Short mmCIF file of C-alpha atoms in Angstrom, two decimals:
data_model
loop_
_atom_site.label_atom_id
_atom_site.label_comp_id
_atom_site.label_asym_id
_atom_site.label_seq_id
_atom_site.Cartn_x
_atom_site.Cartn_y
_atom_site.Cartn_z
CA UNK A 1 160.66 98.50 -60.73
CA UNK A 2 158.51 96.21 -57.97
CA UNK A 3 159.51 92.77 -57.27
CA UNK A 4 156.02 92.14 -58.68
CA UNK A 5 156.33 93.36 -61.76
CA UNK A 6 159.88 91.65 -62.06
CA UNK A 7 158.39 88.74 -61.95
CA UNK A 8 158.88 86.66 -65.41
CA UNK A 9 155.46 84.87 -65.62
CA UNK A 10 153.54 88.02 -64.38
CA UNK A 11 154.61 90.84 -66.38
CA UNK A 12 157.20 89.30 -68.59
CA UNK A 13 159.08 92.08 -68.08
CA UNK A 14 162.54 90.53 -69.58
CA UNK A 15 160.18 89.39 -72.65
CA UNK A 16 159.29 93.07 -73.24
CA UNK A 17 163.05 94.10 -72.86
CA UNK A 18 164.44 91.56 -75.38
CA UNK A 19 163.57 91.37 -79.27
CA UNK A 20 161.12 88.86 -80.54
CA UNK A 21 162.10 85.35 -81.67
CA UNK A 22 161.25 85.81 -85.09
CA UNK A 23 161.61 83.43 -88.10
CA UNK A 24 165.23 83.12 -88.98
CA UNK A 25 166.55 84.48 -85.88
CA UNK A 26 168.03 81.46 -83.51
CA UNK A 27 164.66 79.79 -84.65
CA UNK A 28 162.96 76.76 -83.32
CA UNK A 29 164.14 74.61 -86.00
CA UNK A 30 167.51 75.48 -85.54
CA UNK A 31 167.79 75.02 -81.48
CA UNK A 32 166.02 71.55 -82.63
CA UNK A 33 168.20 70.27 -85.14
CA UNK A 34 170.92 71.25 -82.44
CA UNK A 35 169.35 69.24 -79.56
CA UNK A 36 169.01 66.08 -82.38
CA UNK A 37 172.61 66.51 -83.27
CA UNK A 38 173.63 66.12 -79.38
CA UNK A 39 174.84 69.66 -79.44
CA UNK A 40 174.90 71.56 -76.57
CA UNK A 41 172.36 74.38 -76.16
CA UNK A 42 173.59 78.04 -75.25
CA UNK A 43 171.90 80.34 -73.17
CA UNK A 44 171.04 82.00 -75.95
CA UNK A 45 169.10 78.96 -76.87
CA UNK A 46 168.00 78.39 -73.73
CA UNK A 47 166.43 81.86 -73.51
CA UNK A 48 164.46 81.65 -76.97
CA UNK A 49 163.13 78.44 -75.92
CA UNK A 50 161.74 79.98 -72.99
CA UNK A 51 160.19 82.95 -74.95
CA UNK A 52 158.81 80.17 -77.55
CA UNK A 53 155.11 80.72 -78.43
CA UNK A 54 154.27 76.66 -79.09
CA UNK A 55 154.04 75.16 -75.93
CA UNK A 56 153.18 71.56 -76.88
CA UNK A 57 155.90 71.74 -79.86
CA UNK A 58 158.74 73.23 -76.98
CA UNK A 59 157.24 69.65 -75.15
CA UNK A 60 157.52 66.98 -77.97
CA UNK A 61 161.28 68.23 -78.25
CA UNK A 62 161.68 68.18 -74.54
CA UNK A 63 159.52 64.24 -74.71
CA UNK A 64 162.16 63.28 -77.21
CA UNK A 65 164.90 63.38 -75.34
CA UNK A 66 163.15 62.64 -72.54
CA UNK A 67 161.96 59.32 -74.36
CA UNK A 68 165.80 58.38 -76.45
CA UNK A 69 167.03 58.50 -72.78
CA UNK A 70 164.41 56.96 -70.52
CA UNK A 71 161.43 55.30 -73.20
CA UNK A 72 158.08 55.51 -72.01
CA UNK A 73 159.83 54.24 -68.10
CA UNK A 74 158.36 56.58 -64.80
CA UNK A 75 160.14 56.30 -61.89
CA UNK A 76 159.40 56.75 -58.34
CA UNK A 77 160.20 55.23 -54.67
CA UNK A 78 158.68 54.34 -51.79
CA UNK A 79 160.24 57.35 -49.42
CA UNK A 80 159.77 59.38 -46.57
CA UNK A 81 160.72 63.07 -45.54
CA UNK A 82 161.57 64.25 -42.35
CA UNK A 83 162.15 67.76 -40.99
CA UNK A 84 163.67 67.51 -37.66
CA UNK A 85 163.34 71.41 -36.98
CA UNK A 86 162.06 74.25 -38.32
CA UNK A 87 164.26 76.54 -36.62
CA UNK A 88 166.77 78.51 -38.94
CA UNK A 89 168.87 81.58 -38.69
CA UNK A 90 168.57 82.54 -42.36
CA UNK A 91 165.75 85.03 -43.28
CA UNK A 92 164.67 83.87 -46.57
CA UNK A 93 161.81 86.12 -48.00
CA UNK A 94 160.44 83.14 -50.21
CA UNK A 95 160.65 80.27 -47.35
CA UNK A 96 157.28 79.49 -45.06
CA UNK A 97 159.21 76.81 -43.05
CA UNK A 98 161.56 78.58 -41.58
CA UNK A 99 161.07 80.36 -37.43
CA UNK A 100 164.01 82.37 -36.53
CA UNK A 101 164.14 81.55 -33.04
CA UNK A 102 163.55 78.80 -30.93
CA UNK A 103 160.32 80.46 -29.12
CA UNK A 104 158.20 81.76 -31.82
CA UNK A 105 155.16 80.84 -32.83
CA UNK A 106 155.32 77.02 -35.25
CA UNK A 107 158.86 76.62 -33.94
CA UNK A 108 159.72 72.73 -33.16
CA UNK A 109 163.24 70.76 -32.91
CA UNK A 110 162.14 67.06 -32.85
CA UNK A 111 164.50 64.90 -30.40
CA UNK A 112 166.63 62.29 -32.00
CA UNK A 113 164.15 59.83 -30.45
CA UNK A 114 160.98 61.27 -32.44
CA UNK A 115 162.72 61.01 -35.42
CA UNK A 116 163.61 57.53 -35.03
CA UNK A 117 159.74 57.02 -34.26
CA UNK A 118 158.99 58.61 -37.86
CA UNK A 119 160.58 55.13 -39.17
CA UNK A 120 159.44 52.51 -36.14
CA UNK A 121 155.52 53.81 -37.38
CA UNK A 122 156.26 52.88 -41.03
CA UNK A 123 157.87 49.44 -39.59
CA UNK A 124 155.31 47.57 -41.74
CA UNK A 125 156.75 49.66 -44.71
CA UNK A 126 159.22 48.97 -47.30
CA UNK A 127 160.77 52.07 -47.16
CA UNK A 128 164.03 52.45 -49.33
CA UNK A 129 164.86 55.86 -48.64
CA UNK A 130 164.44 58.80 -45.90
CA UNK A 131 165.04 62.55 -47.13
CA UNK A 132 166.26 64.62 -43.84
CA UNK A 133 166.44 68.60 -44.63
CA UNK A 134 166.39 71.03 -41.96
CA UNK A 135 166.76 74.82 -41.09
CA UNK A 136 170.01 75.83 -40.08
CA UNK A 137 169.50 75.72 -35.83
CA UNK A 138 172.10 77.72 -34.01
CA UNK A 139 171.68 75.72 -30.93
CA UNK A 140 172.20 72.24 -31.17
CA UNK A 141 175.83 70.45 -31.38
CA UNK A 142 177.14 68.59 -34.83
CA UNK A 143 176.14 65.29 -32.76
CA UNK A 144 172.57 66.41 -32.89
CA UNK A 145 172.76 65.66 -37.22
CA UNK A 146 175.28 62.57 -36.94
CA UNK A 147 173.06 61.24 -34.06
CA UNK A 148 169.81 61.33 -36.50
CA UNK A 149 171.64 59.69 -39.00
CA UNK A 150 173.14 56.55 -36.68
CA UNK A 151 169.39 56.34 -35.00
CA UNK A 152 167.53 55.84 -38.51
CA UNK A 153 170.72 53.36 -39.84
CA UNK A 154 170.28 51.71 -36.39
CA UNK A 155 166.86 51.24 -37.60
CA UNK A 156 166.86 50.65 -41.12
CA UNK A 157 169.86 49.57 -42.01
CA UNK A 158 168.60 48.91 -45.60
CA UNK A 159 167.47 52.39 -45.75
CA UNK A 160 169.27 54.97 -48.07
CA UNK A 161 169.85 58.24 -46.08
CA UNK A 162 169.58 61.37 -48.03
CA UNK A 163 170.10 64.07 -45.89
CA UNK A 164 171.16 67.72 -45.50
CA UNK A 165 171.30 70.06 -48.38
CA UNK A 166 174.42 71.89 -49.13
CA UNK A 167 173.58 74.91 -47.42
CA UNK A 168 173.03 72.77 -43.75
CA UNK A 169 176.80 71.49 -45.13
CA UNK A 170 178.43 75.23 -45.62
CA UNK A 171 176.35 75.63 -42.06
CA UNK A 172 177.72 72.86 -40.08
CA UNK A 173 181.40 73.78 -41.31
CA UNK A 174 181.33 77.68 -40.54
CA UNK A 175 179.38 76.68 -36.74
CA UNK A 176 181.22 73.93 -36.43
CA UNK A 177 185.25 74.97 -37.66
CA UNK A 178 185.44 72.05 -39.99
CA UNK A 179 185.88 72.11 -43.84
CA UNK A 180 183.20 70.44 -46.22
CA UNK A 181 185.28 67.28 -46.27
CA UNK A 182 185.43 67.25 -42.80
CA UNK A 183 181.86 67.77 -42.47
CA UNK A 184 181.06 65.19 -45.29
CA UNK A 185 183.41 62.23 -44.04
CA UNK A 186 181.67 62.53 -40.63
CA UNK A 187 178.50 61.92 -42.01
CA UNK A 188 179.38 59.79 -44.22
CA UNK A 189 180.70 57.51 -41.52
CA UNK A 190 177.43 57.85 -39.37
CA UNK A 191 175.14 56.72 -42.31
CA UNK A 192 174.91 59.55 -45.07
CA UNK A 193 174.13 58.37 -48.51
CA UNK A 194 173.12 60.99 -50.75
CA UNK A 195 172.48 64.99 -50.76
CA UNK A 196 169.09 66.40 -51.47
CA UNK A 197 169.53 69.40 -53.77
CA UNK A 198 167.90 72.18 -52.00
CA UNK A 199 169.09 74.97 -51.31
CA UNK A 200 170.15 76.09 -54.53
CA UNK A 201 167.45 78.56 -55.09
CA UNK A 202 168.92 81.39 -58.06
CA UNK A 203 172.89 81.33 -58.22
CA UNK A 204 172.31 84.98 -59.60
CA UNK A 205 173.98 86.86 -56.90
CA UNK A 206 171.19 89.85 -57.96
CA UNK A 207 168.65 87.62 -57.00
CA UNK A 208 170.53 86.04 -53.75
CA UNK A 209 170.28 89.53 -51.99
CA UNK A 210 166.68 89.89 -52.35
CA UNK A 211 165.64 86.41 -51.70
CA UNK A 212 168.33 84.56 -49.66
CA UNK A 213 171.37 87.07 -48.98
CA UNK A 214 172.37 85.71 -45.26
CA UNK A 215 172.90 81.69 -46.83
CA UNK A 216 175.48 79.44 -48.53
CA UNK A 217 176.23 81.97 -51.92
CA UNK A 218 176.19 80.41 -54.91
CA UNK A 219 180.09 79.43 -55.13
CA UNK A 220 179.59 77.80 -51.99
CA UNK A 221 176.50 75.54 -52.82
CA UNK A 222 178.38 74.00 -55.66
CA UNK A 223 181.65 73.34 -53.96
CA UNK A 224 179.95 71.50 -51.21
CA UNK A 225 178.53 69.30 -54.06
CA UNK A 226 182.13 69.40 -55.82
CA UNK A 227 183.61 67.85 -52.73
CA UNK A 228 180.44 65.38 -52.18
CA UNK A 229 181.30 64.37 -55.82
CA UNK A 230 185.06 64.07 -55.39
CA UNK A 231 183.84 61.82 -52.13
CA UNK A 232 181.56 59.04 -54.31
CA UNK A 233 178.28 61.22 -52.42
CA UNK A 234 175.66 61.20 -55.51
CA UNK A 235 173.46 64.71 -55.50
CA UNK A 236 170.78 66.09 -56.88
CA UNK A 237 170.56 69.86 -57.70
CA UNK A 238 167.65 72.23 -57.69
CA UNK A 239 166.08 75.58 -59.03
CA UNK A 240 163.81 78.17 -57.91
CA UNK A 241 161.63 79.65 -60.02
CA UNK A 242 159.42 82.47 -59.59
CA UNK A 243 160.07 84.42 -57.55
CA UNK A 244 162.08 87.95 -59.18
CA UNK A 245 164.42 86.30 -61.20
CA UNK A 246 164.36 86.71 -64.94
CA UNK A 247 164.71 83.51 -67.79
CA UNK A 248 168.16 84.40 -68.52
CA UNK A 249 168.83 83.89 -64.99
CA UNK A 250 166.93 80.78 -64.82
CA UNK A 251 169.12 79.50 -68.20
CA UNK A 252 172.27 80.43 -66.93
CA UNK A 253 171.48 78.52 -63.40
CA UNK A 254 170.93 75.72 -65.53
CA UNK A 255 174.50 76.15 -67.42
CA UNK A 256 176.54 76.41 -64.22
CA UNK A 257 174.99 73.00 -62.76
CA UNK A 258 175.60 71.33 -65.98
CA UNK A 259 179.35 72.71 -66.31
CA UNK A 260 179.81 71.18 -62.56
CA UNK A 261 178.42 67.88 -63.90
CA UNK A 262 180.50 67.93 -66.78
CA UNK A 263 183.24 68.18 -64.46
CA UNK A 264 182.14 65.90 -62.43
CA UNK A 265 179.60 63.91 -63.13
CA UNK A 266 177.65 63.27 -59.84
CA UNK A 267 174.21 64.88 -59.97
CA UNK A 268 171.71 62.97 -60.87
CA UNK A 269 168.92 64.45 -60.74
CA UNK A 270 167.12 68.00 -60.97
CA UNK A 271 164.22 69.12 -59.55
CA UNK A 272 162.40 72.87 -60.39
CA UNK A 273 161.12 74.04 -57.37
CA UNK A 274 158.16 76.63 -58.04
CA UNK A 275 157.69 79.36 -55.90
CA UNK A 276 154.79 79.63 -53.50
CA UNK A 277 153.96 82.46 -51.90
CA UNK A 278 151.68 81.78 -48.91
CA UNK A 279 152.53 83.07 -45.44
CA UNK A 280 156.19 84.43 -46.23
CA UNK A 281 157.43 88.06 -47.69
CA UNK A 282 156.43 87.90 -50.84
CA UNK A 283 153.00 86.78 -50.48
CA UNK A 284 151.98 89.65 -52.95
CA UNK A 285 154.12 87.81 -56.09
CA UNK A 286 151.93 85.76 -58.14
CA UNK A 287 152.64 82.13 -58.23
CA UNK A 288 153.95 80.27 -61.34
CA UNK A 289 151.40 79.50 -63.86
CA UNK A 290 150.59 75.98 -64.91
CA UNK A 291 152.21 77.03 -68.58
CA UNK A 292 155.48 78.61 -66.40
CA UNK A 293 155.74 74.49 -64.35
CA UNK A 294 155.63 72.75 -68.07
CA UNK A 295 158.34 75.75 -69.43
CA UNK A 296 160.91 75.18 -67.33
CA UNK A 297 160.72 71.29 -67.11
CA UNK A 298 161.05 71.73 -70.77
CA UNK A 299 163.99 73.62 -71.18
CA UNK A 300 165.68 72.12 -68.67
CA UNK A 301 165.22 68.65 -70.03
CA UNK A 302 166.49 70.21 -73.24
CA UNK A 303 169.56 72.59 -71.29
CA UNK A 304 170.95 70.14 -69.08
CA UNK A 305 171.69 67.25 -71.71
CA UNK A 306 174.10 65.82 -69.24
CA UNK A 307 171.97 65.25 -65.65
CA UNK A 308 170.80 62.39 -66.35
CA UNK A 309 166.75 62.81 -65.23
CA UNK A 310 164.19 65.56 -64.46
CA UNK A 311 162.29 65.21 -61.48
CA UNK A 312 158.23 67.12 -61.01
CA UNK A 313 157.89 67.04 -57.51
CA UNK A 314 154.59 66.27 -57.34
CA UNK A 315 154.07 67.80 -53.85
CA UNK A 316 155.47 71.27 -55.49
CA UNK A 317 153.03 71.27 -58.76
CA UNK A 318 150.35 68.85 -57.82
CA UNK A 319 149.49 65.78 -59.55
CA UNK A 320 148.03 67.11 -62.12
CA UNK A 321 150.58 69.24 -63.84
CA UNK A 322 153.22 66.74 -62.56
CA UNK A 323 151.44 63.94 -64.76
CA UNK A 324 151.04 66.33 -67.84
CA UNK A 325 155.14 66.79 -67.52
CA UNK A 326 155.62 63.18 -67.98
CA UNK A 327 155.02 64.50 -71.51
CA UNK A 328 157.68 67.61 -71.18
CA UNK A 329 160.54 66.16 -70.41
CA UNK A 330 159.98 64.63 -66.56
CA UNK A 331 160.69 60.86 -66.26
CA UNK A 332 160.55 61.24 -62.51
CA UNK A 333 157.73 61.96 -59.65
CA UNK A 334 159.64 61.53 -56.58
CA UNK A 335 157.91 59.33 -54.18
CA UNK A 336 155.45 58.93 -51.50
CA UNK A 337 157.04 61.43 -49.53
CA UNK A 338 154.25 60.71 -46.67
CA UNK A 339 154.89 63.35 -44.85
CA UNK A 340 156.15 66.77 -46.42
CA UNK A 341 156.06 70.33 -44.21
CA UNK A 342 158.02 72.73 -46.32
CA UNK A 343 155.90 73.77 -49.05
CA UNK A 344 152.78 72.81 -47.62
CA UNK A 345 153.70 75.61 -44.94
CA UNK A 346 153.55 77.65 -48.28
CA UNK A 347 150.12 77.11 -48.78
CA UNK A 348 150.42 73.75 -50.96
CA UNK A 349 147.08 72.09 -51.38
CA UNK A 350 148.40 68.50 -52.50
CA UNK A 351 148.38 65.63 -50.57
CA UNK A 352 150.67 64.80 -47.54
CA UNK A 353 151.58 61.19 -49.32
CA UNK A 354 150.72 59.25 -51.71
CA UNK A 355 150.30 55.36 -51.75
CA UNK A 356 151.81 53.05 -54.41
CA UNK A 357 148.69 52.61 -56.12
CA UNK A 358 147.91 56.32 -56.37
CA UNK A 359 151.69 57.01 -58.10
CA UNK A 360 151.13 53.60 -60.33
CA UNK A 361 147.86 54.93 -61.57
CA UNK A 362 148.73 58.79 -62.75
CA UNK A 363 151.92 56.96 -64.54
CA UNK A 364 149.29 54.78 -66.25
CA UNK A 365 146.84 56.88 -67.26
CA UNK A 366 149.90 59.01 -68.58
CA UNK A 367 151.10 56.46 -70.91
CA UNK A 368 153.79 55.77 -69.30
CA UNK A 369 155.48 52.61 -67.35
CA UNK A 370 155.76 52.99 -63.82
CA UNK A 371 159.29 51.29 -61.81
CA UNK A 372 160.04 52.00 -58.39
CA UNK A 373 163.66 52.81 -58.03
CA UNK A 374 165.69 53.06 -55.14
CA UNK A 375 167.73 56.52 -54.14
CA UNK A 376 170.50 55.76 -56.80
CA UNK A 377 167.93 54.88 -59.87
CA UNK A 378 168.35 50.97 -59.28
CA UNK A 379 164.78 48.94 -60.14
CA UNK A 380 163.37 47.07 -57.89
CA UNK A 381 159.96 47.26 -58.97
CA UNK A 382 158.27 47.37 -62.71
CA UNK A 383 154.86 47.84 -63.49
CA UNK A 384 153.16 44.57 -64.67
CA UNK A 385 149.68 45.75 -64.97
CA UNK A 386 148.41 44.33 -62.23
CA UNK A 387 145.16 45.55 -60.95
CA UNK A 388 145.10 48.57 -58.68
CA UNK A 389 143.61 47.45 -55.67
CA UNK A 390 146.25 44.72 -55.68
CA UNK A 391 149.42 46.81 -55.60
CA UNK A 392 150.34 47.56 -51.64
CA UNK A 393 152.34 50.19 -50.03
CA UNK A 394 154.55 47.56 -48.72
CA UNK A 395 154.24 45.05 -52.15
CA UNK A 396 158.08 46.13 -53.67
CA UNK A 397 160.43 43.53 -53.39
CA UNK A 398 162.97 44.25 -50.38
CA UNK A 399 166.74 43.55 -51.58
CA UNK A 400 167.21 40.29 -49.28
CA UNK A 401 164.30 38.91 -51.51
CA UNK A 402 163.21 36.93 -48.09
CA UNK A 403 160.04 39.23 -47.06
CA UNK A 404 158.37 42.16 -48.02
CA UNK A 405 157.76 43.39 -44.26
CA UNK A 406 160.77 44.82 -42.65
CA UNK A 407 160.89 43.50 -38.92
CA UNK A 408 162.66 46.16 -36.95
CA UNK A 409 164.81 45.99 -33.81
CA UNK A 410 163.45 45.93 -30.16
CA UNK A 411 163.28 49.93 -29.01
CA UNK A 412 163.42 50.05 -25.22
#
C-alpha cells in the first residue's frame, strides 16, 4: 500500500478496515456518559470518537470539559522562538528545517552572540518566555547550548527559558557521554526552565522507521521527560499527525503520554502538530484537512483527561481553525512567537508573529476571555475589554510591578 493512500484523512484507509460505529456498539452516548462520569476513555473509545460522523457534537463534548476545567478563560504569552541552527544529522522525511550538513544550501548556526541579539532587539518588549529548539549539529561542543542559555539569562533574567526538546536531550547525552540527568542538571544550572515537547512525532515504532528512524525512539523521548519530571523541569508533549500513521496509532500516542503523566504528573501541556508537506519527502501526502485539525484537538481534549490544557498552535493551523478550536477543546494559542522558521520552511502561510492586540481580538470574537500567562500558566494579564488599539505589545504587567519596559544591560 503507498504512504499516500495510508494516510488517515486521505483515504481513510483504517476506517475502511474497521467496522462501523453503529448504534449500540461503544456508541456516542456511552463514551459521553463515560467522559461526564470522569472515567477514563480507552483506545477503543478513543478510536470511535475519531471515526464519529457529528463533528460539532464530538466538539461540545470536547468544549465541556474544556469549559468545567478552564470556563470561557484563553490563554496566551508574550514569547519568542529561536532556532539557533538548522543543521541536523537526523533525516526526517516529514521535517523542512532540517540541512544535513553544515555547507548545503539554507544551512545556518547562529553564534551565541546573534542569539543574544534576538532578545537585545525586543529590549522594549515584555517578553516572559524564549522557546530555543534546534537540529541536532554534530559539530559544536555542549558549551555551545549551555552558553545560549547563560547569554539570554544574562540578558533577561526575568525570562523563562524553554529550550531543547527531548530528542536534542537523548542527543547531547549519546555526543556528549553524559546521562539525561547529567545533561539536564547542567542546563538546569545555566538557566533551563522548561522543555518544549517536540520531538515526539508517532511513538508507533511502524511509523518511526518511515518518518524518523535515525532519532530519540519512542522509549527514549519519554524517559528524558521522566527524568525532567523527577528533576521539578515542567514539559509539554506533542503529536504528529498526518503523515502515514493510522487513528489507532494517534489514540494510543495519546494513552502512553497520559500513563507517563499519571505517573508523574509534569506535562502540562499538549500540542498536535499537523503535518505539512512542502519542500521535504513526502511532499506528495496530502495535508490534514481543516475537519482532521478540529478531530484530533477533540479527542485529545477528551483522551488525555489528566494534561491539564490543549494547546492550537496557531502558527501550525492558522488563525482561523485555531480560533474555531477554542470551541473543541483548545484553551490555549501559544503566543506571539515573532519569529517561527520550522513550519514555515514547510510551506506555512501564517504570520511570522502576532501582536497582543491581534491574539486579544480572535479570543474575543471567539467568545472567549483572553489572559496572558507566563511559561508555567501563572496570570499576569486578564482581558478587561479595553479597546484594541489601546492594548500594546509591551502593556502586560512585568513581575517587579515597577515598569512595563525592561531596561537591559550594557552589551559591549
Amino acid at each position: 500500500m503507498s504512504e499516500t493512500a495510508a494516510h488517515p484523512s486521505a483515504a481513510h484507509a483504517s476506517d475502511a478496515a474497521a467496522p462501523a460505529i453503529h448504534t449500540g456498539d461503544r456508541s456516542f452516548a456511552a463514551i459521553a456518559a463515560k467522559v461526564r462520569a470522569g472515567v477514563p476513555l480507552e483506545r477503543d473509545d478513543g478510536v470511535a470518537l475519531y471515526r464519529h460522523r457529528d463533528l460539532l457534537g464530538l466538539g461540545a463534548l470536547a468544549n465541556e470539559v474544556r469549559e468545567r476545567l478552564h470556563g470561557d478563560r484563553t490563554y496566551f504569552n508574550v514569547n519568542l522562538h529561536i532556532n539557533p541552527t538548522n543543521v541536523c544529522e537526523a533525516d526526517c522525511k516529514f521535517c523542512s528545517f532540517a540541512r544535513l550538513t553544515p555547507d548545503m544550501p539554507q544551512a545556518y548556526t547562529m553564534t551565541v552572540e546573534q542569539v543574544r541579539q534576538k532578545v537585545i532587539d525586543r529590549a522594549h518588549q515584555p517578553i516572559t518566555e524564549v522557546h530555543v529548539v534546534n537540529g541536532l549539529h554534530p559539530g559544536v561542543p555542549f558549551s555551545y547550548y549551555t552558553d545560549i542559555l547563560r547569554g539570554l539569562k544574562e540578558l533577561r533574567p526575568d525570562v523563562h527559558l524553554k529550550a531543547y526538546t527531548a530528542v536534542e536531550i537523548h542527543y547531547f547525552a549519546e555526543k556528549y557521554g553524559m546521562t539525561y540527568e547529567e545533561v539536564l542538571r547542567a542546563l538546569i544550572e545555566a538557566g533551563l526552565g522548561s522543555l518544549p515537547g517536540g520531538g515526539a512525532e508517532i511513538f508507533a515504532d511502524r511509523v518511526r522507521r518511515k518518518i524518523c528512524r535515525d532519532k530519540a525512539d519512542a522509549r527514549q523521548w519519554l524517559e528524558v521527560h521522566r527524568t525532567a519530571h523527577r528533576l521539578g523541569l515542567r514539559t509539554n508533549c506533542t503529536m504528529l499527525y498526518g503523515t502515514v500513521e493510522t487513528l489507532e496509532e494517534r489514540v494510543e500516542h495519546m494513552l502512553a503520554l497520559r500513563e507517563l503523566q499519571a505517573e508523574t504528573g509534569g506535562f502540562q501541556t499538549f500540542i498536535p502538530l499537523a503535518f505539512h508537506n512542502e519542500h521535504n519527502d513526502f511532499r506528495k501526502l496530502p495535508e490534514p484537512t481543516g475537519v482532521d485539525d478540529l478531530r484530533t484537538y477533540a479527542v485529545a481534549r477528551l483522551m488525555l483527561h489528566n494534561i491539564p490544557h490543549i494547546k492550537a498552535y496557531w502558527v501550525m493551523i492558522g488563525v482561523k481553525t485555531a480560533q474555531i478550536a477554542l470551541s473543541f477543546g483548545v484553551d490555549d494559542l501559544d503566543g506571539t512567537v515573532q519569529e517561527e522558521k520550522i513550519y514555515h520552511m514547510a510551506g506555512a502561510d501564517t504570520p511570522m508573529a502576532l501582536s497582543r492586540a491581534e491574539l486579544v481580538r480572535l479570543i474575543r470574537e471567539a467568545g472567549r476571555t483572553a489572559v496572558e500567562r507566563d511559561t508555567l500558566y501563572g496570570v499576569r494579564w486578564v482581558d478587561d475589554g479595553a479597546p484594541l488599539p489601546e492594548i500594546r505589545m509591551d502593556a502586560s504587567v512585568p513581575f517587579s510591578g515597577h515598569s512595563d519596559r525592561v531596561q537591559l544591560p550594557v552589551v559591549r
